[in-house]
Coordinates of C-alpha atoms and ligand atoms in Angstrom, one line a residue:
M1 CA 169.1 214.3 89.2
L2 CA 171.3 214.4 86.2
V3 CA 174.1 211.9 86.6
S4 CA 177.1 210.9 84.3
L5 CA 177.4 207.8 82.2
R6 CA 180.3 206.7 84.4
D7 CA 178.3 207.0 87.6
V8 CA 175.3 205.0 86.4
C9 CA 177.6 202.3 85.0
S10 CA 179.5 202.0 88.3
I11 CA 176.1 201.7 90.1
A12 CA 175.4 198.8 87.7
E13 CA 178.8 197.3 88.4
Q14 CA 178.3 197.3 92.1
N15 CA 174.9 195.7 91.9
N16 CA 175.6 193.1 89.1
M17 CA 172.8 194.7 87.1
A18 CA 172.4 196.6 83.8
I19 CA 170.9 200.1 83.2
A20 CA 168.3 200.5 80.6
A21 CA 169.4 202.9 77.9
V22 CA 166.2 203.8 76.0
N23 CA 166.4 205.8 72.7
S24 CA 163.7 208.4 73.0
A25 CA 162.7 209.8 69.7
S26 CA 159.4 211.2 71.1
L27 CA 158.0 213.0 74.1
E28 CA 155.9 210.0 75.0
A29 CA 159.0 207.8 75.3
I30 CA 160.8 210.5 77.3
R31 CA 157.9 210.9 79.7
A32 CA 157.6 207.2 80.2
A33 CA 161.4 206.8 80.8
V34 CA 161.5 209.5 83.5
E35 CA 158.4 208.2 85.3
V36 CA 159.5 204.6 85.2
A37 CA 162.9 205.6 86.8
E38 CA 161.1 207.7 89.5
E39 CA 158.5 205.0 90.3
T40 CA 160.8 201.9 90.2
G41 CA 163.7 203.6 92.0
Y42 CA 166.3 202.3 89.4
P43 CA 168.5 204.7 87.3
I44 CA 167.8 205.1 83.6
I45 CA 169.7 206.4 80.6
I46 CA 167.8 208.5 78.1
Q47 CA 169.6 208.4 74.7
H48 CA 169.4 210.6 71.6
A49 CA 171.0 209.0 68.5
E50 CA 172.7 211.3 66.0
G51 CA 170.8 209.2 63.4
H52 CA 167.5 210.5 64.9
E53 CA 168.3 214.1 64.1
D54 CA 165.5 214.1 61.5
L55 CA 162.9 212.7 63.9
I56 CA 163.7 215.0 66.7
P57 CA 166.5 217.5 66.3
L58 CA 169.1 217.9 69.1
K59 CA 168.2 221.5 69.7
Y60 CA 164.7 220.5 70.7
V61 CA 165.3 217.3 72.5
A62 CA 168.4 218.4 74.5
P63 CA 166.8 221.1 76.7
I64 CA 163.8 218.9 77.4
V65 CA 165.7 215.8 78.5
T66 CA 168.4 217.6 80.5
S67 CA 166.0 219.8 82.4
L68 CA 163.7 216.9 83.2
A69 CA 166.7 214.9 84.4
E70 CA 167.9 217.8 86.6
R71 CA 164.4 218.1 88.2
S72 CA 163.8 214.4 88.7
S73 CA 164.2 212.5 92.0
A74 CA 165.6 209.6 89.9
Q75 CA 169.2 209.2 88.7
I76 CA 169.0 209.9 85.0
C77 CA 171.9 210.0 82.5
I78 CA 171.5 211.7 79.2
N79 CA 173.6 210.0 76.6
L80 CA 174.4 210.8 72.9
D81 CA 174.0 207.5 71.0
H82 CA 175.9 206.4 67.8
C83 CA 177.7 209.7 67.3
E84 CA 179.8 209.7 64.2
H85 CA 180.8 213.4 64.1
L86 CA 182.8 215.0 66.9
A87 CA 181.2 218.4 66.1
Y88 CA 177.8 216.8 66.9
A89 CA 179.2 215.4 70.2
Q90 CA 180.5 218.9 71.0
R91 CA 177.0 220.3 70.6
A92 CA 175.5 217.6 72.8
L93 CA 178.1 218.2 75.5
D94 CA 177.4 222.0 75.4
E95 CA 173.7 221.2 75.8
G96 CA 174.5 219.3 79.1
F97 CA 174.6 215.6 77.9
T98 CA 176.5 213.5 80.5
G99 CA 177.6 210.7 78.2
V100 CA 178.6 210.2 74.6
M101 CA 178.8 207.0 72.6
F102 CA 181.3 207.7 69.8
D103 CA 180.8 205.1 67.1
G104 CA 184.0 204.6 65.1
S105 CA 183.2 200.9 64.5
Y106 CA 182.8 201.5 60.7
L107 CA 186.3 203.0 60.5
P108 CA 189.7 201.2 60.2
Y109 CA 191.0 200.3 63.6
E110 CA 193.6 203.1 63.9
Q111 CA 191.1 205.7 62.9
N112 CA 188.6 204.4 65.3
V113 CA 191.2 204.7 68.1
E114 CA 192.2 208.2 66.9
Y115 CA 188.7 209.6 66.8
S116 CA 187.6 207.8 70.0
Y117 CA 190.5 209.3 71.8
R118 CA 189.5 212.8 70.6
A119 CA 186.0 212.1 71.9
H120 CA 187.6 211.1 75.3
Q121 CA 189.4 214.4 75.5
M122 CA 186.2 216.3 74.8
C123 CA 184.2 214.3 77.4
Q124 CA 187.0 214.8 80.0
E125 CA 186.4 218.6 79.8
Y126 CA 182.8 218.2 80.7
G127 CA 183.1 215.4 83.2
A128 CA 181.0 213.2 80.9
G129 CA 181.4 209.4 80.3
L130 CA 182.5 207.9 77.0
E131 CA 181.3 204.7 75.3
C132 CA 183.0 203.4 72.2
E133 CA 182.5 200.4 70.0
L134 CA 185.0 197.8 68.9
G135 CA 183.9 195.2 66.4
S136 CA 180.8 195.9 64.4
M137 CA 177.1 195.3 64.7
G138 CA 176.7 195.5 61.0
S139 CA 173.3 197.2 60.7
R140 CA 173.2 200.7 62.0
E141 CA 170.8 202.5 64.3
G142 CA 168.7 205.0 62.5
G143 CA 165.2 206.3 61.9
E144 CA 164.1 203.0 60.3
S145 CA 163.6 200.0 62.4
D146 CA 163.3 197.3 59.8
E147 CA 167.0 196.4 59.5
G148 CA 168.4 193.6 61.5
G149 CA 167.9 189.9 60.7
T150 CA 170.7 187.8 62.1
A151 CA 174.1 189.0 63.1
A152 CA 175.6 187.3 60.1
E153 CA 173.1 188.8 57.7
A154 CA 173.8 192.2 59.2
G155 CA 177.5 191.8 58.5
A156 CA 178.4 191.8 62.2
I157 CA 182.1 191.4 63.2
Y158 CA 182.4 190.1 66.8
T159 CA 184.6 192.2 69.1
D160 CA 188.1 190.8 69.3
P161 CA 188.9 190.0 72.9
D162 CA 192.6 190.3 72.1
Q163 CA 192.2 193.8 70.8
A164 CA 189.8 195.0 73.5
G165 CA 192.4 195.8 76.3
E166 CA 194.6 197.8 74.0
F167 CA 191.5 199.7 72.5
I168 CA 190.5 200.7 76.0
R169 CA 194.0 201.8 77.0
D170 CA 194.5 203.8 73.8
T171 CA 191.1 205.5 73.7
G172 CA 190.5 206.2 77.4
L173 CA 186.8 205.0 77.1
D174 CA 184.7 204.3 80.2
I175 CA 182.5 201.6 78.8
L176 CA 182.8 199.3 75.8
A177 CA 180.1 198.5 73.3
C178 CA 180.6 194.9 72.1
S179 CA 179.4 192.9 69.2
F180 CA 178.6 189.3 70.3
G181 CA 175.4 188.3 68.3
T182 CA 172.9 191.1 68.9
V183 CA 171.7 193.2 65.9
H184 CA 170.0 196.6 65.6
G185 CA 166.4 196.3 64.5
I186 CA 164.0 193.4 64.1
Y187 CA 165.4 189.9 64.7
K188 CA 164.6 187.2 62.2
G189 CA 164.1 184.2 64.5
E190 CA 165.8 183.8 67.9
P191 CA 168.8 185.9 68.6
H192 CA 172.0 183.8 69.2
L193 CA 174.3 185.5 71.7
N194 CA 177.8 184.3 72.0
Y195 CA 178.5 184.4 75.8
D196 CA 182.0 182.9 75.3
V197 CA 183.0 186.0 73.4
L198 CA 181.5 188.3 76.0
R199 CA 183.1 186.4 79.0
E200 CA 186.5 186.5 77.2
I201 CA 186.3 190.2 76.6
R202 CA 185.3 190.9 80.2
K203 CA 188.2 188.8 81.4
R204 CA 190.7 190.7 79.2
V205 CA 189.4 194.2 80.1
H206 CA 189.6 193.7 83.8
N207 CA 185.9 194.3 84.4
V208 CA 185.4 197.4 82.4
P209 CA 181.5 197.8 82.0
L210 CA 180.3 196.3 78.7
V211 CA 177.3 197.5 76.6
M212 CA 174.7 195.5 74.6
H213 CA 173.5 197.2 71.5
G214 CA 170.5 195.9 69.7
G215 CA 169.0 195.1 73.1
S216 CA 165.3 195.0 72.2
G217 CA 163.9 191.7 71.0
V218 CA 166.2 189.7 73.4
S219 CA 164.6 187.3 75.9
D220 CA 164.6 188.0 79.6
E221 CA 166.7 184.8 80.1
D222 CA 169.4 186.1 77.6
Y223 CA 169.4 189.5 79.4
H224 CA 170.2 187.8 82.7
K225 CA 172.9 185.7 81.2
A226 CA 174.5 188.7 79.5
I227 CA 174.4 190.7 82.7
D228 CA 176.1 187.8 84.5
A229 CA 178.8 187.9 81.8
G230 CA 179.4 191.7 82.4
I231 CA 176.8 193.7 80.4
R232 CA 176.1 196.8 82.4
K233 CA 174.1 198.9 79.9
V234 CA 171.5 197.6 77.5
N235 CA 170.5 199.8 74.5
Y236 CA 166.8 199.4 73.7
Y237 CA 164.8 201.0 70.9
T238 CA 163.2 199.0 68.0
Y239 CA 160.8 196.7 69.9
G240 CA 159.6 199.6 72.1
V241 CA 158.6 201.7 69.2
K242 CA 157.1 198.6 67.4
Y243 CA 154.8 197.8 70.4
A244 CA 153.8 201.5 70.7
G245 CA 153.1 201.6 66.9
E246 CA 151.0 198.5 67.1
A247 CA 149.0 199.7 70.0
A248 CA 148.3 203.1 68.3
C249 CA 147.2 201.3 65.0
K250 CA 144.9 199.0 67.0
M251 CA 143.3 201.9 68.8
A252 CA 142.7 203.7 65.4
D253 CA 141.3 200.5 63.8
E254 CA 138.9 200.0 66.8
K255 CA 137.7 203.6 66.7
R256 CA 136.9 203.3 63.0
A257 CA 135.3 199.8 63.4
A258 CA 132.9 201.2 66.0
K259 CA 132.0 204.2 63.7
S260 CA 133.1 204.2 60.1
D261 CA 133.3 208.0 59.8
A262 CA 135.1 208.4 63.1
I263 CA 137.9 210.9 63.0
V264 CA 141.2 209.8 64.5
Y265 CA 143.0 212.8 65.9
W266 CA 146.7 213.0 66.5
H267 CA 146.1 213.4 70.2
D268 CA 144.3 210.0 70.3
F269 CA 147.6 208.4 69.6
T270 CA 149.9 210.0 72.2
P271 CA 148.3 208.5 75.4
V272 CA 148.3 205.1 73.8
A273 CA 151.9 205.3 72.8
Y274 CA 152.9 206.7 76.3
E275 CA 151.1 203.8 78.0
S276 CA 152.9 201.3 75.8
F277 CA 156.3 202.8 76.4
R278 CA 155.7 202.8 80.1
N279 CA 154.8 199.1 80.3
T280 CA 157.7 198.2 78.1
F281 CA 160.3 200.3 80.0
E282 CA 159.0 199.2 83.4
H283 CA 159.4 195.6 82.4
I284 CA 163.0 195.9 81.1
V285 CA 164.1 198.1 84.0
R286 CA 162.9 195.5 86.5
V287 CA 164.4 192.6 84.4
F288 CA 167.8 194.4 84.1
A289 CA 167.8 195.0 87.9
N290 CA 168.7 191.3 88.0
G291 CA 167.3 190.9 91.6
S292 CA 169.0 194.0 93.0
K293 CA 166.9 196.3 95.3
P294 CA 165.7 199.7 94.1
L295 CA 168.5 202.2 94.5
N296 CA 166.6 205.5 95.0
V297 CA 165.3 206.4 98.4
H298 CA 162.3 208.7 98.2
Ligands
13P301 P1 167.5 198.1 69.0 O1 166.8 199.2 68.2 O2 167.7 196.9 68.1 O3 166.8 197.9 70.2 O4 168.9 198.7 69.3 C1 169.1 199.9 70.0 C2 170.5 200.3 70.1 O5 171.4 199.6 70.1 C3 170.7 201.8 70.1 O6 172.1 202.1 70.1

């Protein structure tokens, strides 16, 4: 069933867990996300990033993901990720998205508040949930996945716990994306997450659900620590597409090694990618459950 961003995050809150929010720029990833949610019994968030418009335009992806969610036995939220234009958010809401992340983190604070509040008013009309970002991750989510590095290299600015309460009050957001050491893209070395910042934000915002962006490439131990500090949604993209890409290349290499003039068809890649996404998503969904029991009763 199609559920709102608010609803999945309150499920996460009640169970001290996080919901996997997977960016799904291909049918293989979408299929894997739906099936993992159905088979594990945990909710999932399928995201479309405005920056992925070139990879898979909203007009194609929206009818697919919303109708699959409506027909599914699992609780599935369809969220617009890193939206920078309110007109694009309007299109997604018209298409049936149940959540929007408005990203004004690149704007001066007052403008971030102003645009985020306008996004809140739009979401209210549709009963959709709103996520906004305070602080900055530095590198941005896009079609490329080779940004990243360390938070400092990416130019990240940690979320200011003192500002967080007022930002929530003035924007009307439902969940808050925080910058505390994760980056979008590939990590150079171990990610260093600042749990003190996270715990301080959580204390000041009276348990408003928090969101980890740049969630792929983080260790299972760090996921659990972040969940215990208040993370309720983990955005996951780069490492999932990296693993699927590596598996597809390996398959093609092996096919050509076995027979030098072997033809590698496009349809050879899709089942390999699907299998890889499935394994990756199943792993993170179970880790993010943080010991809580499956929530769907079949
Ligand atoms: P990664 O691509 O680093 O996993 O980040 C995903 C994300 O934060 C999408 O908003």
